[in-house]
Amino acid sequence: MTRVLVPSGALGLNYDQTALERGLAAQPDIIVIDGGSTDSGPAYLGRGVSKYARASIKTEWAGLMEARAKAGVPLVIGTSGTCGADSAVDWMVEITKEIAAEQNRPLKLAVLRSSQDPAMIAERFAAGKVTPLPNAPQIDAEVIQSCTNIVALAGAEQIQAALETGADIVIAGRTTDTAIIAALPLMQGCDAGAAWHGAKIGECGALCATNPQSGVVLIDFDDTGFTVTPLADGSRASPHTVSAHMLYENSDPLILYEPGGHLDTRQSRYEAVDDTSVRVTGSKWVPSKDYTVKLEGARIAGFQVILMCLLRDPKYVENAQIWADDILEKCSAKARNRLNLDSDDFTIELRLIGQSASFGPLETEQANPIEIGVLGIVTARTEDLADEIGKMLNPYLLHHPLTSTEEQPTFAFLFSPPELKRGAVFEFVLNHTLKLDDPMEAFRLEVQDIG
């Protein structure tokens, strides 16, 4: 049997210290935690930075490093620094070294890097080794070379290589959420279907339980299945909460694709062990002919300036969309004419907050708001150009009337100056797989002795 302790769905979200102590008392074989994902959009990968505060990461990581020392088992983090790019991995290594010095504890550290050279990926693309996933954008060598960061998602094999170094701590770049959990059970001979299925269920900590914010779960793997047990007070797993997690971030609730194959849960059986734990059996792992890893890449999509004003006059609130459409037409024409621009050099958006900002023309709920916030978003190929167009938009948002014959209105800006520079904005351009002849071919493993 292999026992895996998962403190939280992600480092930076906090964890229940009492529940963590219960997990340590259960004598786990490994402690694993996810460090991020693409959930929060392309900017973190594009910039190669973490979305979480450094102080939060350091505090929580220090607690897990103490727990690792107490348990005498490896500690693994995947997708370090939210995005898993080399710069984010270096940031996590720096924090780890600071804590090790403060705790006065020597460590053996394995660092698994997932960043990819755009030139190399372009060569692989030309050789037919890069394949689009469903709904992936069209790419070419120029698009690939424009990426500021590209990462490959490591699977269980790469995490196993890091664990085989005998490291106390493994800091990994971008990984699949499940790989860091499945790696050790697979190494120790547990059933492959159970290893991958249990890893999927435990990837977000107690999200598979009745108290999803409580964090800590314990997963026991063996040669026929796995058992998941949430450890916080009042947190319980049931066949419903466990099976439902296969729906989370997964296009098919019965099939899960990973490097080297896929998980098939069509014959899985979920049974309550008691009021807290659930036992799952019958899951199957189906190896694939080729070994592929997913690629994620982001690039600069432009530069943005935003402005915000408020409409409160009932006539303007009622006719906000007409007013906004008129501004878009007039300001866009002015920008093209005065700056000698083409339509694809910039975009202007006006999002009506409180009316249709979330769904736009797809909105089905009708309401009568008292006031509407108008968010102007200018995106252009340079920061100076975005700022210039933002200043052209400014007087429209301050004074533009619905009709030419009425008295000039005045609306409220939230800030002065109202033009707020967001800097570079990013877009995902790679949602593809890369075929590898060897699982470690696209990854680099370093071992460091600290202290």
GROMACS .gro file of C-alpha atoms in nm:
model
  451
    1MET     CA    1   0.000   0.000   0.000
    2THR     CA    2   0.109   0.358  -0.071
    3ARG     CA    3  -0.032   0.644   0.138
    4VAL     CA    4  -0.033   0.994  -0.012
    5LEU     CA    5  -0.107   1.307   0.189
    6VAL     CA    6  -0.247   1.607  -0.004
    7PRO     CA    7  -0.259   1.921   0.215
    8SER     CA    8  -0.456   2.145  -0.021
    9GLY     CA    9  -0.574   2.195  -0.375
   10ALA     CA   10  -0.289   2.438  -0.435
   11LEU     CA   11  -0.008   2.599  -0.241
   12GLY     CA   12  -0.123   2.951  -0.156
   13LEU     CA   13  -0.483   2.854  -0.073
   14ASN     CA   14  -0.397   2.767   0.290
   15TYR     CA   15  -0.456   2.434   0.465
   16ASP     CA   16  -0.603   2.311   0.790
   17GLN     CA   17  -0.314   2.266   1.034
   18THR     CA   18  -0.507   2.031   1.262
   19ALA     CA   19  -0.604   1.811   0.967
   20LEU     CA   20  -0.243   1.817   0.846
   21GLU     CA   21  -0.128   1.687   1.184
   22ARG     CA   22  -0.381   1.405   1.155
   23GLY     CA   23  -0.235   1.322   0.818
   24LEU     CA   24   0.118   1.311   0.958
   25ALA     CA   25   0.001   1.085   1.239
   26ALA     CA   26  -0.126   0.843   0.974
   27GLN     CA   27   0.235   0.801   0.852
   28PRO     CA   28   0.208   0.892   0.482
   29ASP     CA   29   0.469   0.777   0.232
   30ILE     CA   30   0.479   1.113   0.056
   31ILE     CA   31   0.334   1.465   0.079
   32VAL     CA   32   0.230   1.624  -0.250
   33ILE     CA   33   0.072   1.956  -0.344
   34ASP     CA   34  -0.011   2.137  -0.666
   35GLY     CA   35   0.140   2.479  -0.726
   36GLY     CA   36  -0.085   2.615  -0.999
   37SER     CA   37  -0.259   2.571  -1.331
   38THR     CA   38  -0.389   2.771  -1.627
   39ASP     CA   39  -0.715   2.850  -1.444
   40SER     CA   40  -0.632   3.218  -1.404
   41GLY     CA   41  -0.556   3.287  -1.767
   42PRO     CA   42  -0.249   3.326  -1.987
   43ALA     CA   43  -0.076   3.618  -1.813
   44TYR     CA   44   0.106   3.405  -1.553
   45LEU     CA   45   0.254   3.173  -1.814
   46GLY     CA   46   0.320   3.463  -2.049
   47ARG     CA   47   0.508   3.653  -1.779
   48GLY     CA   48   0.650   3.344  -1.606
   49VAL     CA   49   0.531   3.448  -1.259
   50SER     CA   50   0.309   3.326  -0.975
   51LYS     CA   51  -0.040   3.457  -0.904
   52TYR     CA   52   0.002   3.405  -0.529
   53ALA     CA   53   0.166   3.639  -0.280
   54ARG     CA   54   0.523   3.541  -0.196
   55ALA     CA   55   0.451   3.579   0.175
   56SER     CA   56   0.163   3.331   0.153
   57ILE     CA   57   0.368   3.080  -0.042
   58LYS     CA   58   0.660   3.106   0.197
   59THR     CA   59   0.444   3.066   0.508
   60GLU     CA   60   0.259   2.762   0.377
   61TRP     CA   61   0.568   2.602   0.222
   62ALA     CA   62   0.760   2.644   0.547
   63GLY     CA   63   0.483   2.455   0.726
   64LEU     CA   64   0.498   2.173   0.471
   65MET     CA   65   0.877   2.157   0.493
   66GLU     CA   66   0.839   2.116   0.870
   67ALA     CA   67   0.580   1.845   0.811
   68ARG     CA   68   0.812   1.667   0.566
   69ALA     CA   69   1.093   1.665   0.819
   70LYS     CA   70   0.860   1.535   1.088
   71ALA     CA   71   0.728   1.255   0.866
   72GLY     CA   72   1.066   1.175   0.709
   73VAL     CA   73   0.912   1.142   0.361
   74PRO     CA   74   0.953   1.326   0.029
   75LEU     CA   75   0.765   1.652  -0.036
   76VAL     CA   76   0.665   1.722  -0.398
   77ILE     CA   77   0.520   2.032  -0.559
   78GLY     CA   78   0.404   2.036  -0.920
   79THR     CA   79   0.346   2.334  -1.150
   80SER     CA   80   0.558   2.553  -0.925
   81GLY     CA   81   0.482   2.924  -0.921
   82THR     CA   82   0.138   2.887  -1.086
   83CYS     CA   83   0.270   2.843  -1.441
   84GLY     CA   84   0.563   2.601  -1.407
   85ALA     CA   85   0.798   2.803  -1.628
   86ASP     CA   86   1.168   2.801  -1.537
   87SER     CA   87   1.148   3.151  -1.387
   88ALA     CA   88   0.869   3.038  -1.154
   89VAL     CA   89   1.064   2.725  -1.061
   90ASP     CA   90   1.366   2.941  -0.975
   91TRP     CA   91   1.140   3.159  -0.759
   92MET     CA   92   1.022   2.850  -0.570
   93VAL     CA   93   1.377   2.721  -0.529
   94GLU     CA   94   1.482   3.058  -0.384
   95ILE     CA   95   1.198   3.045  -0.129
   96THR     CA   96   1.292   2.687  -0.039
   97LYS     CA   97   1.654   2.783   0.023
   98GLU     CA   98   1.547   3.073   0.245
   99ILE     CA   99   1.328   2.845   0.455
  100ALA     CA  100   1.594   2.574   0.476
  101ALA     CA  101   1.838   2.831   0.613
  102GLU     CA  102   1.584   2.960   0.864
  103GLN     CA  103   1.497   2.605   0.975
  104ASN     CA  104   1.868   2.515   0.985
  105ARG     CA  105   1.799   2.191   0.806
  106PRO     CA  106   2.010   2.047   0.518
  107LEU     CA  107   1.815   1.918   0.220
  108LYS     CA  108   1.856   1.727  -0.101
  109LEU     CA  109   1.655   1.908  -0.365
  110ALA     CA  110   1.550   1.773  -0.706
  111VAL     CA  111   1.443   2.036  -0.959
  112LEU     CA  112   1.244   1.922  -1.264
  113ARG     CA  113   1.226   2.181  -1.542
  114SER     CA  114   0.946   2.192  -1.800
  115SER     CA  115   1.022   2.504  -2.006
  116GLN     CA  116   1.071   2.453  -2.379
  117ASP     CA  117   1.284   2.637  -2.633
  118PRO     CA  118   1.047   2.790  -2.893
  119ALA     CA  119   1.300   2.717  -3.170
  120MET     CA  120   1.306   2.350  -3.072
  121ILE     CA  121   0.926   2.330  -3.062
  122ALA     CA  122   0.913   2.495  -3.405
  123GLU     CA  123   1.148   2.225  -3.536
  124ARG     CA  124   0.932   1.952  -3.380
  125PHE     CA  125   0.625   2.114  -3.535
  126ALA     CA  126   0.790   2.108  -3.879
  127ALA     CA  127   0.874   1.740  -3.823
  128GLY     CA  128   0.511   1.654  -3.749
  129LYS     CA  129   0.562   1.583  -3.379
  130VAL     CA  130   0.333   1.862  -3.255
  131THR     CA  131  -0.039   1.782  -3.285
  132PRO     CA  132  -0.334   2.011  -3.204
  133LEU     CA  133  -0.582   1.915  -2.936
  134PRO     CA  134  -0.953   1.979  -3.007
  135ASN     CA  135  -1.028   2.349  -3.065
  136ALA     CA  136  -0.658   2.441  -3.054
  137PRO     CA  137  -0.569   2.763  -3.240
  138GLN     CA  138  -0.394   2.748  -3.575
  139ILE     CA  139  -0.018   2.782  -3.539
  140ASP     CA  140   0.294   2.806  -3.750
  141ALA     CA  141   0.664   2.851  -3.680
  142GLU     CA  142   0.620   3.228  -3.640
  143VAL     CA  143   0.346   3.185  -3.380
  144ILE     CA  144   0.557   2.935  -3.186
  145GLN     CA  145   0.861   3.164  -3.192
  146SER     CA  146   0.649   3.453  -3.061
  147CYS     CA  147   0.573   3.272  -2.733
  148THR     CA  148   0.730   3.430  -2.427
  149ASN     CA  149   0.701   3.096  -2.243
  150ILE     CA  150   0.625   2.740  -2.350
  151VAL     CA  151   0.595   2.453  -2.103
  152ALA     CA  152   0.540   2.080  -2.140
  153LEU     CA  153   0.323   1.904  -1.884
  154ALA     CA  154   0.525   1.634  -1.709
  155GLY     CA  155   0.365   1.302  -1.626
  156ALA     CA  156   0.435   1.034  -1.368
  157GLU     CA  157   0.758   0.918  -1.535
  158GLN     CA  158   0.932   1.252  -1.490
  159ILE     CA  159   0.823   1.282  -1.125
  160GLN     CA  160   0.946   0.926  -1.067
  161ALA     CA  161   1.287   1.020  -1.209
  162ALA     CA  162   1.304   1.304  -0.959
  163LEU     CA  163   1.201   1.080  -0.668
  164GLU     CA  164   1.459   0.820  -0.767
  165THR     CA  165   1.734   1.072  -0.688
  166GLY     CA  166   1.645   1.027  -0.320
  167ALA     CA  167   1.553   1.395  -0.290
  168ASP     CA  168   1.386   1.526   0.023
  169ILE     CA  169   1.196   1.783  -0.183
  170VAL     CA  170   1.098   1.781  -0.550
  171ILE     CA  171   1.023   2.116  -0.710
  172ALA     CA  172   0.870   2.053  -1.049
  173GLY     CA  173   0.784   2.283  -1.334
  174ARG     CA  174   0.457   2.232  -1.519
  175THR     CA  175   0.304   1.892  -1.450
  176THR     CA  176  -0.038   1.741  -1.491
  177ASP     CA  177  -0.230   1.783  -1.168
  178THR     CA  178  -0.250   1.406  -1.126
  179ALA     CA  179   0.111   1.311  -1.204
  180ILE     CA  180   0.254   1.422  -0.871
  181ILE     CA  181   0.007   1.199  -0.684
  182ALA     CA  182   0.018   0.896  -0.915
  183ALA     CA  183   0.398   0.876  -0.943
  184LEU     CA  184   0.484   0.700  -0.615
  185PRO     CA  185   0.192   0.452  -0.613
  186LEU     CA  186   0.294   0.349  -0.966
  187MET     CA  187   0.658   0.314  -0.857
  188GLN     CA  188   0.554   0.091  -0.570
  189GLY     CA  189   0.344  -0.143  -0.782
  190CYS     CA  190  -0.007  -0.025  -0.705
  191ASP     CA  191  -0.277  -0.078  -0.965
  192ALA     CA  192  -0.226   0.173  -1.248
  193GLY     CA  193  -0.597   0.246  -1.291
  194ALA     CA  194  -0.632   0.312  -0.920
  195ALA     CA  195  -0.318   0.527  -0.915
  196TRP     CA  196  -0.441   0.760  -1.187
  197HIS     CA  197  -0.803   0.765  -1.071
  198GLY     CA  198  -0.712   0.833  -0.709
  199ALA     CA  199  -0.474   1.104  -0.825
  200LYS     CA  200  -0.755   1.272  -1.017
  201ILE     CA  201  -0.987   1.256  -0.716
  202GLY     CA  202  -0.721   1.397  -0.481
  203GLU     CA  203  -0.575   1.663  -0.711
  204CYS     CA  204  -0.767   1.947  -0.546
  205GLY     CA  205  -0.753   1.823  -0.190
  206ALA     CA  206  -1.092   1.822  -0.020
  207LEU     CA  207  -1.278   1.945  -0.327
  208CYS     CA  208  -1.391   1.580  -0.351
  209ALA     CA  209  -1.555   1.606  -0.006
  210THR     CA  210  -1.853   1.774   0.160
  211ASN     CA  211  -1.637   2.056   0.299
  212PRO     CA  212  -1.436   2.146  -0.012
  213GLN     CA  213  -1.248   2.437   0.147
  214SER     CA  214  -1.106   2.222   0.428
  215GLY     CA  215  -0.809   2.108   0.222
  216VAL     CA  216  -0.638   1.799   0.357
  217VAL     CA  217  -0.709   1.448   0.222
  218LEU     CA  218  -0.536   1.113   0.260
  219ILE     CA  219  -0.538   0.862  -0.025
  220ASP     CA  220  -0.446   0.496   0.021
  221PHE     CA  221  -0.349   0.307  -0.295
  222ASP     CA  222  -0.313  -0.071  -0.331
  223ASP     CA  223  -0.320  -0.340  -0.599
  224THR     CA  224  -0.699  -0.332  -0.651
  225GLY     CA  225  -0.814   0.025  -0.586
  226PHE     CA  226  -0.784   0.331  -0.364
  227THR     CA  227  -0.952   0.482  -0.058
  228VAL     CA  228  -0.990   0.857  -0.006
  229THR     CA  229  -1.035   1.011   0.340
  230PRO     CA  230  -1.076   1.384   0.410
  231LEU     CA  231  -0.917   1.477   0.743
  232ALA     CA  232  -1.069   1.809   0.853
  233ASP     CA  233  -1.344   1.829   1.114
  234GLY     CA  234  -1.685   1.793   0.951
  235SER     CA  235  -1.544   1.697   0.612
  236ARG     CA  236  -1.676   1.374   0.461
  237ALA     CA  237  -1.637   1.191   0.134
  238SER     CA  238  -1.931   1.009  -0.021
  239PRO     CA  239  -1.968   0.809  -0.341
  240HIS     CA  240  -2.142   1.115  -0.486
  241THR     CA  241  -1.873   1.370  -0.394
  242VAL     CA  242  -1.593   1.141  -0.510
  243SER     CA  243  -1.745   1.033  -0.839
  244ALA     CA  244  -1.852   1.390  -0.918
  245HIS     CA  245  -1.491   1.507  -0.918
  246MET     CA  246  -1.435   1.329  -1.248
  247LEU     CA  247  -1.646   1.612  -1.395
  248TYR     CA  248  -1.402   1.874  -1.269
  249GLU     CA  249  -1.192   2.031  -1.547
  250ASN     CA  250  -1.253   1.729  -1.766
  251SER     CA  251  -1.439   1.721  -2.096
  252ASP     CA  252  -1.532   1.354  -2.049
  253PRO     CA  253  -1.630   1.248  -1.694
  254LEU     CA  254  -1.539   0.886  -1.768
  255ILE     CA  255  -1.209   0.921  -1.954
  256LEU     CA  256  -0.899   1.115  -1.847
  257TYR     CA  257  -0.600   1.156  -2.078
  258GLU     CA  258  -0.251   1.167  -1.931
  259PRO     CA  259   0.101   1.128  -2.072
  260GLY     CA  260   0.137   0.769  -2.188
  261GLY     CA  261  -0.227   0.667  -2.192
  262HIS     CA  262  -0.571   0.731  -2.051
  263LEU     CA  263  -0.780   0.644  -1.747
  264ASP     CA  264  -1.111   0.464  -1.808
  265THR     CA  265  -1.359   0.485  -1.518
  266ARG     CA  266  -1.663   0.335  -1.692
  267GLN     CA  267  -1.644   0.023  -1.472
  268SER     CA  268  -1.539   0.201  -1.152
  269ARG     CA  269  -1.731   0.124  -0.835
  270TYR     CA  270  -1.765   0.379  -0.553
  271GLU     CA  271  -1.849   0.243  -0.209
  272ALA     CA  272  -1.872   0.416   0.127
  273VAL     CA  273  -1.631   0.261   0.377
  274ASP     CA  274  -1.787   0.458   0.663
  275ASP     CA  275  -1.929   0.807   0.714
  276THR     CA  276  -1.601   0.965   0.604
  277SER     CA  277  -1.411   0.747   0.354
  278VAL     CA  278  -1.487   0.610   0.008
  279ARG     CA  279  -1.333   0.306  -0.161
  280VAL     CA  280  -1.302   0.296  -0.542
  281THR     CA  281  -1.223  -0.013  -0.751
  282GLY     CA  282  -1.255  -0.120  -1.112
  283SER     CA  283  -1.069   0.170  -1.275
  284LYS     CA  284  -0.853   0.085  -1.577
  285TRP     CA  285  -0.539   0.238  -1.722
  286VAL     CA  286  -0.506   0.206  -2.100
  287PRO     CA  287  -0.150   0.267  -2.232
  288SER     CA  288  -0.118   0.454  -2.560
  289LYS     CA  289   0.099   0.361  -2.856
  290ASP     CA  290   0.289   0.691  -2.847
  291TYR     CA  291   0.411   0.888  -2.548
  292THR     CA  292   0.293   1.247  -2.574
  293VAL     CA  293   0.290   1.543  -2.339
  294LYS     CA  294   0.071   1.849  -2.359
  295LEU     CA  295   0.224   2.185  -2.456
  296GLU     CA  296   0.106   2.521  -2.327
  297GLY     CA  297   0.235   2.845  -2.474
  298ALA     CA  298   0.147   3.210  -2.431
  299ARG     CA  299   0.250   3.527  -2.610
  300ILE     CA  300   0.186   3.901  -2.594
  301ALA     CA  301  -0.147   3.982  -2.757
  302GLY     CA  302  -0.112   4.359  -2.725
  303PHE     CA  303  -0.112   4.632  -2.464
  304GLN     CA  304  -0.414   4.757  -2.276
  305VAL     CA  305  -0.547   5.073  -2.121
  306ILE     CA  306  -0.875   5.066  -1.929
  307LEU     CA  307  -1.117   5.341  -1.825
  308MET     CA  308  -1.429   5.321  -1.613
  309CYS     CA  309  -1.726   5.552  -1.570
  310LEU     CA  310  -2.072   5.526  -1.413
  311LEU     CA  311  -2.413   5.588  -1.568
  312ARG     CA  312  -2.692   5.671  -1.324
  313ASP     CA  313  -2.936   5.893  -1.514
  314PRO     CA  314  -3.239   5.666  -1.582
  315LYS     CA  315  -3.250   5.756  -1.952
  316TYR     CA  316  -2.885   5.662  -1.999
  317VAL     CA  317  -2.917   5.347  -1.792
  318GLU     CA  318  -3.215   5.241  -2.004
  319ASN     CA  319  -3.033   5.316  -2.330
  320ALA     CA  320  -2.682   5.219  -2.225
  321GLN     CA  321  -2.623   4.978  -2.514
  322ILE     CA  322  -2.732   5.235  -2.774
  323TRP     CA  323  -2.505   5.492  -2.610
  324ALA     CA  324  -2.210   5.250  -2.597
  325ASP     CA  325  -2.253   5.140  -2.959
  326ASP     CA  326  -2.252   5.502  -3.075
  327ILE     CA  327  -1.932   5.574  -2.880
  328LEU     CA  328  -1.761   5.266  -3.024
  329GLU     CA  329  -1.844   5.369  -3.378
  330LYS     CA  330  -1.737   5.732  -3.337
  331CYS     CA  331  -1.421   5.670  -3.131
  332SER     CA  332  -1.302   5.385  -3.352
  333ALA     CA  333  -1.342   5.602  -3.662
  334LYS     CA  334  -1.153   5.886  -3.495
  335ALA     CA  335  -0.866   5.658  -3.396
  336ARG     CA  336  -0.837   5.517  -3.749
  337ASN     CA  337  -0.845   5.859  -3.912
  338ARG     CA  338  -0.625   6.060  -3.676
  339LEU     CA  339  -0.366   5.787  -3.612
  340ASN     CA  340  -0.372   5.636  -3.963
  341LEU     CA  341  -0.460   5.291  -3.830
  342ASP     CA  342  -0.619   4.981  -3.974
  343SER     CA  343  -0.903   4.809  -3.790
  344ASP     CA  344  -0.678   4.522  -3.683
  345ASP     CA  345  -0.427   4.760  -3.517
  346PHE     CA  346  -0.651   4.810  -3.213
  347THR     CA  347  -0.978   4.718  -3.046
  348ILE     CA  348  -1.211   4.914  -2.821
  349GLU     CA  349  -1.460   4.738  -2.596
  350LEU     CA  350  -1.727   4.886  -2.371
  351ARG     CA  351  -1.856   4.637  -2.117
  352LEU     CA  352  -2.174   4.733  -1.936
  353ILE     CA  353  -2.125   4.614  -1.580
  354GLY     CA  354  -2.457   4.543  -1.412
  355GLN     CA  355  -2.634   4.482  -1.741
  356SER     CA  356  -2.444   4.242  -1.968
  357ALA     CA  357  -2.073   4.246  -1.881
  358SER     CA  358  -2.054   3.870  -1.827
  359PHE     CA  359  -2.242   3.735  -2.129
  360GLY     CA  360  -2.289   4.030  -2.364
  361PRO     CA  361  -2.546   3.947  -2.633
  362LEU     CA  362  -2.595   3.601  -2.483
  363GLU     CA  363  -2.750   3.746  -2.165
  364THR     CA  364  -3.101   3.611  -2.103
  365GLU     CA  365  -3.183   3.769  -1.767
  366GLN     CA  366  -3.364   4.102  -1.790
  367ALA     CA  367  -3.323   4.350  -1.506
  368ASN     CA  368  -3.369   4.718  -1.436
  369PRO     CA  369  -3.045   4.839  -1.278
  370ILE     CA  370  -3.027   5.172  -1.101
  371GLU     CA  371  -2.680   5.238  -1.237
  372ILE     CA  372  -2.439   5.079  -1.482
  373GLY     CA  373  -2.063   5.075  -1.475
  374VAL     CA  374  -1.902   5.116  -1.815
  375LEU     CA  375  -1.563   4.950  -1.854
  376GLY     CA  376  -1.371   5.074  -2.155
  377ILE     CA  377  -1.093   4.843  -2.273
  378VAL     CA  378  -0.847   4.958  -2.538
  379THR     CA  379  -0.607   4.699  -2.678
  380ALA     CA  380  -0.337   4.797  -2.926
  381ARG     CA  381  -0.002   4.674  -3.057
  382THR     CA  382   0.202   4.916  -2.841
  383GLU     CA  383   0.152   5.069  -2.499
  384ASP     CA  384   0.180   5.424  -2.632
  385LEU     CA  385  -0.082   5.356  -2.897
  386ALA     CA  386  -0.322   5.206  -2.641
  387ASP     CA  387  -0.273   5.512  -2.420
  388GLU     CA  388  -0.335   5.749  -2.709
  389ILE     CA  389  -0.660   5.576  -2.806
  390GLY     CA  390  -0.761   5.565  -2.438
  391LYS     CA  391  -0.729   5.943  -2.425
  392MET     CA  392  -0.949   5.966  -2.734
  393LEU     CA  393  -1.208   5.752  -2.558
  394ASN     CA  394  -1.193   5.965  -2.242
  395PRO     CA  395  -1.417   6.257  -2.350
  396TYR     CA  396  -1.682   6.021  -2.488
  397LEU     CA  397  -1.714   5.842  -2.155
  398LEU     CA  398  -1.730   6.177  -1.974
  399HIS     CA  399  -1.976   6.376  -2.187
  400HIS     CA  400  -2.122   6.181  -2.484
  401PRO     CA  401  -2.498   6.251  -2.529
  402LEU     CA  402  -2.753   6.006  -2.659
  403THR     CA  403  -2.882   6.261  -2.911
  404SER     CA  404  -2.729   6.570  -3.070
  405THR     CA  405  -3.006   6.802  -2.953
  406GLU     CA  406  -3.002   6.740  -2.578
  407GLU     CA  407  -2.796   6.917  -2.316
  408GLN     CA  408  -2.448   6.778  -2.268
  409PRO     CA  409  -2.439   6.517  -1.989
  410THR     CA  410  -2.154   6.453  -1.747
  411PHE     CA  411  -2.076   6.107  -1.614
  412ALA     CA  412  -1.855   5.998  -1.326
  413PHE     CA  413  -1.503   5.862  -1.370
  414LEU     CA  414  -1.380   5.641  -1.087
  415PHE     CA  415  -1.020   5.765  -1.102
  416SER     CA  416  -0.816   6.062  -1.210
  417PRO     CA  417  -0.659   6.021  -1.455
  418PRO     CA  418  -0.913   5.766  -1.577
  419GLU     CA  419  -0.674   5.591  -1.818
  420LEU     CA  420  -0.514   5.300  -1.633
  421LYS     CA  421  -0.229   5.117  -1.807
  422ARG     CA  422  -0.245   4.739  -1.778
  423GLY     CA  423   0.072   4.686  -1.976
  424ALA     CA  424   0.114   4.374  -2.188
  425VAL     CA  425  -0.177   4.133  -2.212
  426PHE     CA  426  -0.128   3.773  -2.316
  427GLU     CA  427  -0.305   3.498  -2.507
  428PHE     CA  428  -0.272   3.121  -2.514
  429VAL     CA  429  -0.154   2.999  -2.854
  430LEU     CA  430  -0.043   2.643  -2.782
  431ASN     CA  431  -0.289   2.372  -2.680
  432HIS     CA  432  -0.108   2.087  -2.852
  433THR     CA  433   0.068   1.761  -2.776
  434LEU     CA  434   0.435   1.684  -2.832
  435LYS     CA  435   0.541   1.330  -2.924
  436LEU     CA  436   0.846   1.207  -2.733
  437ASP     CA  437   1.074   0.911  -2.799
  438ASP     CA  438   1.174   0.915  -2.431
  439PRO     CA  439   0.969   1.064  -2.143
  440MET     CA  440   1.267   1.271  -2.019
  441GLU     CA  441   1.346   1.406  -2.365
  442ALA     CA  442   1.170   1.740  -2.309
  443PHE     CA  443   1.259   1.779  -1.940
  444ARG     CA  444   1.569   1.859  -1.737
  445LEU     CA  445   1.645   1.726  -1.391
  446GLU     CA  446   1.887   1.892  -1.149
  447VAL     CA  447   1.987   1.780  -0.800
  448GLN     CA  448   2.108   2.030  -0.541
  449ASP     CA  449   2.234   1.987  -0.187
  450ILE     CA  450   2.121   2.272   0.038
  451GLY     CA  451   2.288   2.352   0.369
   0.00000   0.00000   0.00000
